[in-house]
PDB file of C-alpha atoms in Angstrom:
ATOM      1  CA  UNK A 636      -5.275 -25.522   9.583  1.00  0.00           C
ATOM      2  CA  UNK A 637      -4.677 -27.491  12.668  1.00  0.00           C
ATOM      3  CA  UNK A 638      -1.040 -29.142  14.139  1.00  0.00           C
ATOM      4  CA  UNK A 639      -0.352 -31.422  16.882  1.00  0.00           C
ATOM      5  CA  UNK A 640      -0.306 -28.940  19.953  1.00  0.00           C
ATOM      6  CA  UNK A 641       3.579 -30.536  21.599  1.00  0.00           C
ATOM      7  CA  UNK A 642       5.814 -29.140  23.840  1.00  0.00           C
ATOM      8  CA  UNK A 643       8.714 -29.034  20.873  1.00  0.00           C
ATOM      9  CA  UNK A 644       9.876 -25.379  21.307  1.00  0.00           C
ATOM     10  CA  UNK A 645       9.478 -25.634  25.587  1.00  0.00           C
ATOM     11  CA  UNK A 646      12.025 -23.521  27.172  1.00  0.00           C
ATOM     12  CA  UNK A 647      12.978 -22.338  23.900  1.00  0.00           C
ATOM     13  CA  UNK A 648      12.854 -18.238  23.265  1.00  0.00           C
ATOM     14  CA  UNK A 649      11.779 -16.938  19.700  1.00  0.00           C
ATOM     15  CA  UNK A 650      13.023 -13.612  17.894  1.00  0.00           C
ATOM     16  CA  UNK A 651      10.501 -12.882  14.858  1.00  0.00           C
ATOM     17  CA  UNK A 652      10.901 -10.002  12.847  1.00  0.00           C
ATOM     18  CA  UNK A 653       7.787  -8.517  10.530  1.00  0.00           C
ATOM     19  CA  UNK A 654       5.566 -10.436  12.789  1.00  0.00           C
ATOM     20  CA  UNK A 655       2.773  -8.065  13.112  1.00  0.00           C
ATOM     21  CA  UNK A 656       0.114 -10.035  10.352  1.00  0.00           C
ATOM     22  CA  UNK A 657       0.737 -12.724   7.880  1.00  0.00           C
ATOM     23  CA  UNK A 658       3.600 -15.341   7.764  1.00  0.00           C
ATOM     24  CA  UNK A 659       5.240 -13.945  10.522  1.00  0.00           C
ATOM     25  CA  UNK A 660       2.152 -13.616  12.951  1.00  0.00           C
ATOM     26  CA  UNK A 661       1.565 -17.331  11.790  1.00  0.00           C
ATOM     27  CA  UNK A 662       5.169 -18.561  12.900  1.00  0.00           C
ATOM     28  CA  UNK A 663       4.381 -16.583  16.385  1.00  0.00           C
ATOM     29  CA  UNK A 664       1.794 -18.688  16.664  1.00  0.00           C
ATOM     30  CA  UNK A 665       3.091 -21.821  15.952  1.00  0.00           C
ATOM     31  CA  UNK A 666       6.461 -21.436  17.851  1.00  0.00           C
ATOM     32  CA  UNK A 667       4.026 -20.223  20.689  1.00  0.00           C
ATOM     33  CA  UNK A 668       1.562 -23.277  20.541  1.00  0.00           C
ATOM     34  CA  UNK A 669       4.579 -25.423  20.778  1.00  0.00           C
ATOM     35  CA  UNK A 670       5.725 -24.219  24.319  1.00  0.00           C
ATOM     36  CA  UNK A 671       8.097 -21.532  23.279  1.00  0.00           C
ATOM     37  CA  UNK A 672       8.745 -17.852  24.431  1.00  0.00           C
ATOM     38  CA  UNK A 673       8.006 -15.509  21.518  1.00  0.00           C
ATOM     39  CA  UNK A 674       8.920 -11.665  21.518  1.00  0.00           C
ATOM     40  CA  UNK A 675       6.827 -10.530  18.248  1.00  0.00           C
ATOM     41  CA  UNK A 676       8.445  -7.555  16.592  1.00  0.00           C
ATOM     42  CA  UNK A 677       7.412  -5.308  13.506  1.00  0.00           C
ATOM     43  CA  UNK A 678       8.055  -1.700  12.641  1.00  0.00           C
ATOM     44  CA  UNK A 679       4.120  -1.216  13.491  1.00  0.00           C
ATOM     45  CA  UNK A 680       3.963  -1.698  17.464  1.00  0.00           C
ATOM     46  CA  UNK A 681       0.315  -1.602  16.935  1.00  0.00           C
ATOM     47  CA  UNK A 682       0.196  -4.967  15.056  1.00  0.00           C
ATOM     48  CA  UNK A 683       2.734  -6.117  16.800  1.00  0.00           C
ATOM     49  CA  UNK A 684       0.631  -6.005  20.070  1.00  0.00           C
ATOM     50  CA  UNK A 685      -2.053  -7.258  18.585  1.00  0.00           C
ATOM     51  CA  UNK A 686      -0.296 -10.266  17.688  1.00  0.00           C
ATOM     52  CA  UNK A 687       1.196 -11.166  20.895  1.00  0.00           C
ATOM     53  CA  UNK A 688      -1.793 -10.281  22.956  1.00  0.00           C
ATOM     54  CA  UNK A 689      -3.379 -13.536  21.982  1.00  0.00           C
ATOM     55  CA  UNK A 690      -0.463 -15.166  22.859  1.00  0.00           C
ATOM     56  CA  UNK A 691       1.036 -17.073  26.157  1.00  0.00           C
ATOM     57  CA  UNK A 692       4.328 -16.379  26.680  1.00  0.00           C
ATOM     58  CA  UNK A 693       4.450 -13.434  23.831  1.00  0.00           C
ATOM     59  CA  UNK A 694       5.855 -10.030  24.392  1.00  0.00           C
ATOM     60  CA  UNK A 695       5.808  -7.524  21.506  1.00  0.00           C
ATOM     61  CA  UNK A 696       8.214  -4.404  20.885  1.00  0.00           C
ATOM     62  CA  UNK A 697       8.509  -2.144  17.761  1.00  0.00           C
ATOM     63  CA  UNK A 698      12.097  -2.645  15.683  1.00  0.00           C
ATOM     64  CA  UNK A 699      12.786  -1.390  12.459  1.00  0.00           C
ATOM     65  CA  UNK A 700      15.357  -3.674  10.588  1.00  0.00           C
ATOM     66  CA  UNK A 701      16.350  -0.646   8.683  1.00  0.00           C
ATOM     67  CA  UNK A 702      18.410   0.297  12.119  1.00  0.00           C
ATOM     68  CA  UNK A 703      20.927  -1.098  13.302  1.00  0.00           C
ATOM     69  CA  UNK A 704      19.959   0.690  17.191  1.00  0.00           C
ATOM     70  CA  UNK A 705      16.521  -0.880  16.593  1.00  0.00           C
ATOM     71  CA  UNK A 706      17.956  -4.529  15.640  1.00  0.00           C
ATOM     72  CA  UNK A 707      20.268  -4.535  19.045  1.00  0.00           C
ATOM     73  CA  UNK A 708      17.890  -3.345  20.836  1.00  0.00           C
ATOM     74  CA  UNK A 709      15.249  -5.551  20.063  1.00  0.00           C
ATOM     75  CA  UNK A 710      17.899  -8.611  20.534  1.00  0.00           C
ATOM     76  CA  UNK A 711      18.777  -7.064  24.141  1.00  0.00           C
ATOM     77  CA  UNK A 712      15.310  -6.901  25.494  1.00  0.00           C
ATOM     78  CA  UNK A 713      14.809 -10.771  24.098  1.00  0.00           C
ATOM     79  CA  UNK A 714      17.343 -11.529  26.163  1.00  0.00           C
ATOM     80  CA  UNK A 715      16.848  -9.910  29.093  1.00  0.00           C
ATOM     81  CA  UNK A 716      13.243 -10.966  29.190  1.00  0.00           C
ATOM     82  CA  UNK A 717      13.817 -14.198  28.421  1.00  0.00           C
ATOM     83  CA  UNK A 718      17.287 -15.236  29.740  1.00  0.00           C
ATOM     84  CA  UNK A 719      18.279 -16.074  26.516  1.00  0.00           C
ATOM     85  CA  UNK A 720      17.674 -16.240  22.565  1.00  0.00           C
ATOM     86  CA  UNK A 721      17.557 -19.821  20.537  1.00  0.00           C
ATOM     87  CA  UNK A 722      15.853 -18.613  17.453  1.00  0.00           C
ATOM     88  CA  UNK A 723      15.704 -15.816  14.956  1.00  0.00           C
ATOM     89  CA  UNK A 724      13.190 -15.778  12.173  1.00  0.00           C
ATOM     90  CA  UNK A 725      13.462 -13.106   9.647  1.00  0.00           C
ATOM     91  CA  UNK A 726      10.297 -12.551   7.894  1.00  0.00           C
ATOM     92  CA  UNK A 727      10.555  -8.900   7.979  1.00  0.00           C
ATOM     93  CA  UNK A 728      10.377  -7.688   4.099  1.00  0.00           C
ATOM     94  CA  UNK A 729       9.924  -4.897   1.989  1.00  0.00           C
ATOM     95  CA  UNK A 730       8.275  -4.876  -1.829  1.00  0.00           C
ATOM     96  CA  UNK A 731       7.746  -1.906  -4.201  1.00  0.00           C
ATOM     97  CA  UNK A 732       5.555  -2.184  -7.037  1.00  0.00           C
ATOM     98  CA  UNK A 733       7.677  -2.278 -10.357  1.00  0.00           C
ATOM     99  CA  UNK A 734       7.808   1.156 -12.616  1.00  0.00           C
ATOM    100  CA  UNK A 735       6.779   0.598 -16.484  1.00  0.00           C
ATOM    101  CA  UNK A 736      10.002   1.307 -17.532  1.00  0.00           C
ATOM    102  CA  UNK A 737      13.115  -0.325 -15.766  1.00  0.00           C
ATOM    103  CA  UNK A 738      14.468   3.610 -15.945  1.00  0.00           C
ATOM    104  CA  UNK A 739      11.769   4.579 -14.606  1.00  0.00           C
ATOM    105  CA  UNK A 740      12.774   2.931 -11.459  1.00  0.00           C
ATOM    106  CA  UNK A 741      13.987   5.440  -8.354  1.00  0.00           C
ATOM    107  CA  UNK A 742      16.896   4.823  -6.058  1.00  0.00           C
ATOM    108  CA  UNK A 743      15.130   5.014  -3.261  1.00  0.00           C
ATOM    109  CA  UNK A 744      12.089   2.212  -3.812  1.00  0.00           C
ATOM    110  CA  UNK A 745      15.361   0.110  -4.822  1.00  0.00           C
ATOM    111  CA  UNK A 746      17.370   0.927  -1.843  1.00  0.00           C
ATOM    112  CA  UNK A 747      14.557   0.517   0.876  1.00  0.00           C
ATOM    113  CA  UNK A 748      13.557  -3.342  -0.601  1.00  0.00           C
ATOM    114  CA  UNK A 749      17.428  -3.836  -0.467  1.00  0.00           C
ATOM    115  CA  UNK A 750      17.629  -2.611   3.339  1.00  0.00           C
ATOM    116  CA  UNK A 751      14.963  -4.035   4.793  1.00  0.00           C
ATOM    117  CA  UNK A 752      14.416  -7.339   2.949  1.00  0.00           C
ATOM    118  CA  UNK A 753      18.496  -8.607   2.610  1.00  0.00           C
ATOM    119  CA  UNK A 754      20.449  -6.364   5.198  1.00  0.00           C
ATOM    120  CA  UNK A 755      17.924  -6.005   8.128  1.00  0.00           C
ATOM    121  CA  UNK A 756      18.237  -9.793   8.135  1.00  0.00           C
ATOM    122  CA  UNK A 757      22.066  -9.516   7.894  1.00  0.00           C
ATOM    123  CA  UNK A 758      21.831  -6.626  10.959  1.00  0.00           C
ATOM    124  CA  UNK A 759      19.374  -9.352  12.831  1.00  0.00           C
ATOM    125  CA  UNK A 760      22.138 -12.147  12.390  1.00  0.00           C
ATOM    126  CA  UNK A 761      24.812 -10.087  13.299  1.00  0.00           C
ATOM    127  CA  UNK A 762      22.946  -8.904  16.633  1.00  0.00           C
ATOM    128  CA  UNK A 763      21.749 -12.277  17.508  1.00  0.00           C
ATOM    129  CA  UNK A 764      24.897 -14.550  16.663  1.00  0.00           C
ATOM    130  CA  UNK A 765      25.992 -14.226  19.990  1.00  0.00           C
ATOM    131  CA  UNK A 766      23.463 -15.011  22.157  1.00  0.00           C
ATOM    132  CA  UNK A 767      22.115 -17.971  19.420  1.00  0.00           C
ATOM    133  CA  UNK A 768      25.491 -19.789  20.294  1.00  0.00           C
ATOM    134  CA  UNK A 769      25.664 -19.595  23.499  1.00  0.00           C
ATOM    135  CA  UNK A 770      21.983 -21.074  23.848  1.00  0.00           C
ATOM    136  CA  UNK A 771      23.785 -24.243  22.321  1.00  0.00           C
ATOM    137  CA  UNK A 772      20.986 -24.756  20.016  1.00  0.00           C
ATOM    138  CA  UNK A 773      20.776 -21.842  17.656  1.00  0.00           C
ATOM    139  CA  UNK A 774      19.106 -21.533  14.603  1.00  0.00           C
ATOM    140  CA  UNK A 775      18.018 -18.680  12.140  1.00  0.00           C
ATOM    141  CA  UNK A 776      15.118 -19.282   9.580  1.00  0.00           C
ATOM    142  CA  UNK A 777      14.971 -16.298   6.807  1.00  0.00           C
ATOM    143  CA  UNK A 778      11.799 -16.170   4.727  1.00  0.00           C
ATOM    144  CA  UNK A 779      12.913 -15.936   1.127  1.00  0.00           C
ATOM    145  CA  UNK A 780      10.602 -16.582  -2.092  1.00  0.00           C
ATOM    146  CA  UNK A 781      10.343 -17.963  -5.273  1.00  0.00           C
ATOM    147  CA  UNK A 782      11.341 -14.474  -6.460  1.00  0.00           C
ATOM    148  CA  UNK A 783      14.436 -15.273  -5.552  1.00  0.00           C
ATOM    149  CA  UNK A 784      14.907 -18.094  -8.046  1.00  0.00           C
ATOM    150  CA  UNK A 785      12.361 -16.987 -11.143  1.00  0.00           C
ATOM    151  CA  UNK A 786      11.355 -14.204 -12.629  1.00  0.00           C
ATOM    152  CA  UNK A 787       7.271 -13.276 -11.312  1.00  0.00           C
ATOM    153  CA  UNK A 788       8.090  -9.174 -11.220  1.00  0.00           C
ATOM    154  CA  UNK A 789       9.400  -7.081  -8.803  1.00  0.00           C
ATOM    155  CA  UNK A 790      13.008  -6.368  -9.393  1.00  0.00           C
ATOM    156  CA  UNK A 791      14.404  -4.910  -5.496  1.00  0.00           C
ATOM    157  CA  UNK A 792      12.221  -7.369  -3.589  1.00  0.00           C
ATOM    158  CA  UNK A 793      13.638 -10.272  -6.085  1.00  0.00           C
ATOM    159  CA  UNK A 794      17.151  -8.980  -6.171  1.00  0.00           C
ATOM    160  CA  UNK A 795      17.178  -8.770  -2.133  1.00  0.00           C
ATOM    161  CA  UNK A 796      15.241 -12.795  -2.097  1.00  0.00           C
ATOM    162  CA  UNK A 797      18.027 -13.878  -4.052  1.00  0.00           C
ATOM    163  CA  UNK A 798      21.176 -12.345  -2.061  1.00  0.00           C
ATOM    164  CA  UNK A 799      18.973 -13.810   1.466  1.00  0.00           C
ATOM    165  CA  UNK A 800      19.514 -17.162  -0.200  1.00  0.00           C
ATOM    166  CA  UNK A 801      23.228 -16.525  -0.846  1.00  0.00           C
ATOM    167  CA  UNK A 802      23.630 -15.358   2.670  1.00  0.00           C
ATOM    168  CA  UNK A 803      21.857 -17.819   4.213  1.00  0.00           C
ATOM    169  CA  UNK A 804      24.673 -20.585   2.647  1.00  0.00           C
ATOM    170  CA  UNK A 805      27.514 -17.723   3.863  1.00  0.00           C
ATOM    171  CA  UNK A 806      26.226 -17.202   7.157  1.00  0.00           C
ATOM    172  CA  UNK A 807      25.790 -21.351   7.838  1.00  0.00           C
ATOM    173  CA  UNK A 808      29.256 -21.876   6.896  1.00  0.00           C
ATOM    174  CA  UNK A 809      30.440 -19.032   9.400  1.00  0.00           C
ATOM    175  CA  UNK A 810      28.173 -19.996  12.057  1.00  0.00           C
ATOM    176  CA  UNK A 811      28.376 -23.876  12.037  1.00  0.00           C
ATOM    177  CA  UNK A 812      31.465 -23.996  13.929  1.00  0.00           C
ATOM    178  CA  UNK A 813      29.677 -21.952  16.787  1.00  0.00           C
ATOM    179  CA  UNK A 814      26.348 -24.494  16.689  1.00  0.00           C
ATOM    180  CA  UNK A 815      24.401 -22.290  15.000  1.00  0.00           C
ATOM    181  CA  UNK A 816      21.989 -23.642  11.597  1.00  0.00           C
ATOM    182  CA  UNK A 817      21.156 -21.030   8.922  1.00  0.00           C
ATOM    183  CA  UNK A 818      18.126 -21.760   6.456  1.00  0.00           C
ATOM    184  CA  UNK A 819      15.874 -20.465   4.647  1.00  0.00           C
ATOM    185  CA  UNK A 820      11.612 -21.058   3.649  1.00  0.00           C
ATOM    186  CA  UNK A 821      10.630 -20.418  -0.219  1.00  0.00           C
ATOM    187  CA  UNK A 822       7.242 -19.790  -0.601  1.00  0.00           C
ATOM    188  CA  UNK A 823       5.065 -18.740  -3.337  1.00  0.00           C
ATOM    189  CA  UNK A 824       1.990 -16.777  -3.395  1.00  0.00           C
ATOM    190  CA  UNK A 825       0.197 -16.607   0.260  1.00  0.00           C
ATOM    191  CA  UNK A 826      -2.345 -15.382   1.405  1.00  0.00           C
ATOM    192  CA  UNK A 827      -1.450 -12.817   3.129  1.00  0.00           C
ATOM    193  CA  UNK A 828      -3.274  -9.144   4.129  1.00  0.00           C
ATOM    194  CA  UNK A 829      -1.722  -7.563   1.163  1.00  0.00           C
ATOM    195  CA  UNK A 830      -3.676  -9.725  -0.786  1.00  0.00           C
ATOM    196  CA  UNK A 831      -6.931  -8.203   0.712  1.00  0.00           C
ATOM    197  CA  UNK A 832      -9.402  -7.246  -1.629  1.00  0.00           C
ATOM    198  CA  UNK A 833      -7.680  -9.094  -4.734  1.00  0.00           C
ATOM    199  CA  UNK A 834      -9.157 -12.736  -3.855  1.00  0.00           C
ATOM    200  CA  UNK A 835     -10.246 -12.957  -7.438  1.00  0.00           C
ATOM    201  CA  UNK A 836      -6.571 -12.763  -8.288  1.00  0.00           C
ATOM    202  CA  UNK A 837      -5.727 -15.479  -6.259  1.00  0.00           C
ATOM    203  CA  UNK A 838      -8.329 -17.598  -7.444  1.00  0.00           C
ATOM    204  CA  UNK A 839      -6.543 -17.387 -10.844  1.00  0.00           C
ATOM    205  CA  UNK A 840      -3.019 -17.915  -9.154  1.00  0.00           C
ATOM    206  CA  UNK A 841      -4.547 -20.914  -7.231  1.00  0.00           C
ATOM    207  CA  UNK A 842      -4.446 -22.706 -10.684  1.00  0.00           C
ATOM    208  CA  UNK A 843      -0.623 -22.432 -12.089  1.00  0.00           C
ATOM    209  CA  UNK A 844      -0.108 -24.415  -8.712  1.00  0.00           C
ATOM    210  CA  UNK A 845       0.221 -28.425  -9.026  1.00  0.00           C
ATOM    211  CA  UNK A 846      -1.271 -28.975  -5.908  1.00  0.00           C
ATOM    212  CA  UNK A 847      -4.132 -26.212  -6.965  1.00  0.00           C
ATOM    213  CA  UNK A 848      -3.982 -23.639  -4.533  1.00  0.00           C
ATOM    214  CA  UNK A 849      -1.975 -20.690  -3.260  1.00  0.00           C
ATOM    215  CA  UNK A 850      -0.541 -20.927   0.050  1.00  0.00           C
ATOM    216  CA  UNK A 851      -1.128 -20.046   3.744  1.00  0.00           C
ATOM    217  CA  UNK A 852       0.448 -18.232   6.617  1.00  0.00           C
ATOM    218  CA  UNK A 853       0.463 -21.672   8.324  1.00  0.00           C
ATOM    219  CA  UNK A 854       2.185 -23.692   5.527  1.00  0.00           C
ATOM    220  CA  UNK A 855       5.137 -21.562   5.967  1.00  0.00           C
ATOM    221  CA  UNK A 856       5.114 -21.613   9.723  1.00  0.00           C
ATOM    222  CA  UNK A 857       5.001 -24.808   9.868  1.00  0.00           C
ATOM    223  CA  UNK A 858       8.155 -25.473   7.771  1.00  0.00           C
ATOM    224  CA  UNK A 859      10.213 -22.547   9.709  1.00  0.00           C
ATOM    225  CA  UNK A 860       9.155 -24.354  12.683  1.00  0.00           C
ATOM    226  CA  UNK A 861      10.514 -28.132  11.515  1.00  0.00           C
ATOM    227  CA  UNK A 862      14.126 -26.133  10.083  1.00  0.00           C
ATOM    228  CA  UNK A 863      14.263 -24.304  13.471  1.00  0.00           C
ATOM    229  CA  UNK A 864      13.583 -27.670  15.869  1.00  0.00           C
ATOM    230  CA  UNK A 865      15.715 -30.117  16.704  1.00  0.00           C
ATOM    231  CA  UNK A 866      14.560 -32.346  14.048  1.00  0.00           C
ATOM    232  CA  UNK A 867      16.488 -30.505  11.646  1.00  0.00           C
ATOM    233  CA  UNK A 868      19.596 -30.914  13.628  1.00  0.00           C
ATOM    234  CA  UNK A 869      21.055 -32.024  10.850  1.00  0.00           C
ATOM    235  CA  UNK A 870      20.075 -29.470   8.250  1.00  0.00           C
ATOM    236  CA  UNK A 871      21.763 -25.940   7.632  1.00  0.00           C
ATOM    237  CA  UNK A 872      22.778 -23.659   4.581  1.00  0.00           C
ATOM    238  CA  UNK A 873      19.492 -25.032   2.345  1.00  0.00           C
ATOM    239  CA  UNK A 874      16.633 -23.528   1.114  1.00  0.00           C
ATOM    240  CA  UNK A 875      13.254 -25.693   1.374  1.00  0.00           C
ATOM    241  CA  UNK A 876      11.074 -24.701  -1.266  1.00  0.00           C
ATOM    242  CA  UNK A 877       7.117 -24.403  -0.129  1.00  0.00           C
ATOM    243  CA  UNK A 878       5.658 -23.354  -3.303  1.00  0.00           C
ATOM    244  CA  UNK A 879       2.765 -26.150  -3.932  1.00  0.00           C
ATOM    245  CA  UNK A 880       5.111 -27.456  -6.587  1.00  0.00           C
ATOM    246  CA  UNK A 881       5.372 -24.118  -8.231  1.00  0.00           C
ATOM    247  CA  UNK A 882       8.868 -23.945  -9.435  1.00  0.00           C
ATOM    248  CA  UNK A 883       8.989 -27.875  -9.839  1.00  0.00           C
ATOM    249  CA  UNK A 884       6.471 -28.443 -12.682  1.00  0.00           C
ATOM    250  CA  UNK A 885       5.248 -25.747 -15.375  1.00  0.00           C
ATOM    251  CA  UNK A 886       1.657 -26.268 -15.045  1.00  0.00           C
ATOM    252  CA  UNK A 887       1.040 -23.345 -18.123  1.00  0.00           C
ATOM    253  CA  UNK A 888       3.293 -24.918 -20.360  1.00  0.00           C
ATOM    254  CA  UNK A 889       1.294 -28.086 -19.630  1.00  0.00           C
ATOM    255  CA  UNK A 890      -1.687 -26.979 -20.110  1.00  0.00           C
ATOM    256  CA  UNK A 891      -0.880 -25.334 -23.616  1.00  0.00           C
ATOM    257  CA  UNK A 892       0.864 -28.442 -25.104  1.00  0.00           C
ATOM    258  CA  UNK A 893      -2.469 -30.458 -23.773  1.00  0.00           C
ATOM    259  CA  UNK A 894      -4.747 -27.909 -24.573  1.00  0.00           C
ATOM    260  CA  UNK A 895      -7.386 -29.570 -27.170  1.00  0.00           C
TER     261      UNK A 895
END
């Protein structure tokens, strides 16, 4: 998937958390093709290198969102490398499998979506307020999903979608007065690496979509790139669905009424 190489993001410097492989190595990529300064972070330094080493004007460092030390930190060194911090993107996620039995479920698996998927992104905000209004043109993109809005499994990780949404309208109402827009990215299925080795699966997804197939890292980098630039100067507190129509139109119900 190509995009117009511009200069939209020059002079601009990029926080992106979980940004070691999929969506989040994508929107390194993107904000980095666009001119900007990108420090990749993931709680796996490894893939976190690896992403930024094809980069210009990437640094990587590990940060686990689960730690509020980690989160600072990782701000800090933005800064001081960079001079200063316009954007945060959290991407950064966690997602247990469900148990049988709701009972079944364990406090921990619950707790550790919870942590890393809603509050590391409140611990990011919190760390990076600061610094995103005094660049005068702050903005913080949070990858949610459709999980947050429907039921497609996974209880934590769908729980912790929907409270991103509800801070992301919180956290633009508290931060508008400083300059600072809050949104967030839906998407539904991507492919991502933790779909490796279940393509078949997503070959079956590919057709509940009305536009017929699942997503890619690059769809949803491009939209977190549009709500973070100045084209969306205009735009905070909303959630911008990138589903392929998913939650719009009920293909499977469709189908079965038309089904001969």
């Amino acid at each position: 998937m190509t995009h117009p190489q511009t200069a939209r993001f020059a002079g601009h410097a990029v926080l992106i958390t979980g940004a070691g492989r999929g969506i989040g190595a994508a929107t390194a990529r993107r904000f980095a093709a666009e001119g900007a300064q990108v420090l990749v972070t993931d709680a796996d330094l490894g893939r976190a290198t690896a992403t930024a080493a094809d980069l210009k004007s990437a640094l990587a460092l590990r940060c686990d969102v689960s730690d509020r030390a980690s989160v600072e930190a990782a701000v800090a060194y933005a800064v001081a490398e960079f001079g200063r911090l316009d954007i945060l993107v959290n991407n950064a996620h966690s997602c247990h499998p469900d148990t049988p039995l709701l009972e079944d479920q364990g406090d921990e698996e619950w707790a550790r979506d919870l942590d890393v998927s809603l509050t590391g992104a409140f611990r990011c905000a919190r760390a990076a307020l600061p610094f995103l209004a005094a660049s005068g043109r702050g903005a913080i993109v949070s990858i949610g999903s459709v999980n947050g809005e429907q039921d497609f499994g996974n209880h934590a990780y769908s729980a912790a979608k929907a409270g991103l949404a509800s801070l992301t309208r919180t956290l633009a109402g508290d931060a508008a007065p400083r300059g600072v827009r809050v949104n967030l990215v839906q998407p539904g299925t991507v492919r991502t690496p933790g779909w490796d080795g279940r393509e078949a699966h997503l070959d079956r997804l590919a057709r509940v979509y009305p536009l017929g197939r699942v997503g890619e890292p690059e769809d949803i980098a491009a939209a977190v790139a549009f709500l973070a630039s100045a084209d969306a100067s205009w735009i905070t507190g909303t959630t911008l669905r990138v589903d392929g129509g998913l939650l719009a139109v009920n293909t499977v119900f469709q189908q079965a009424v038309n089904d001969n």
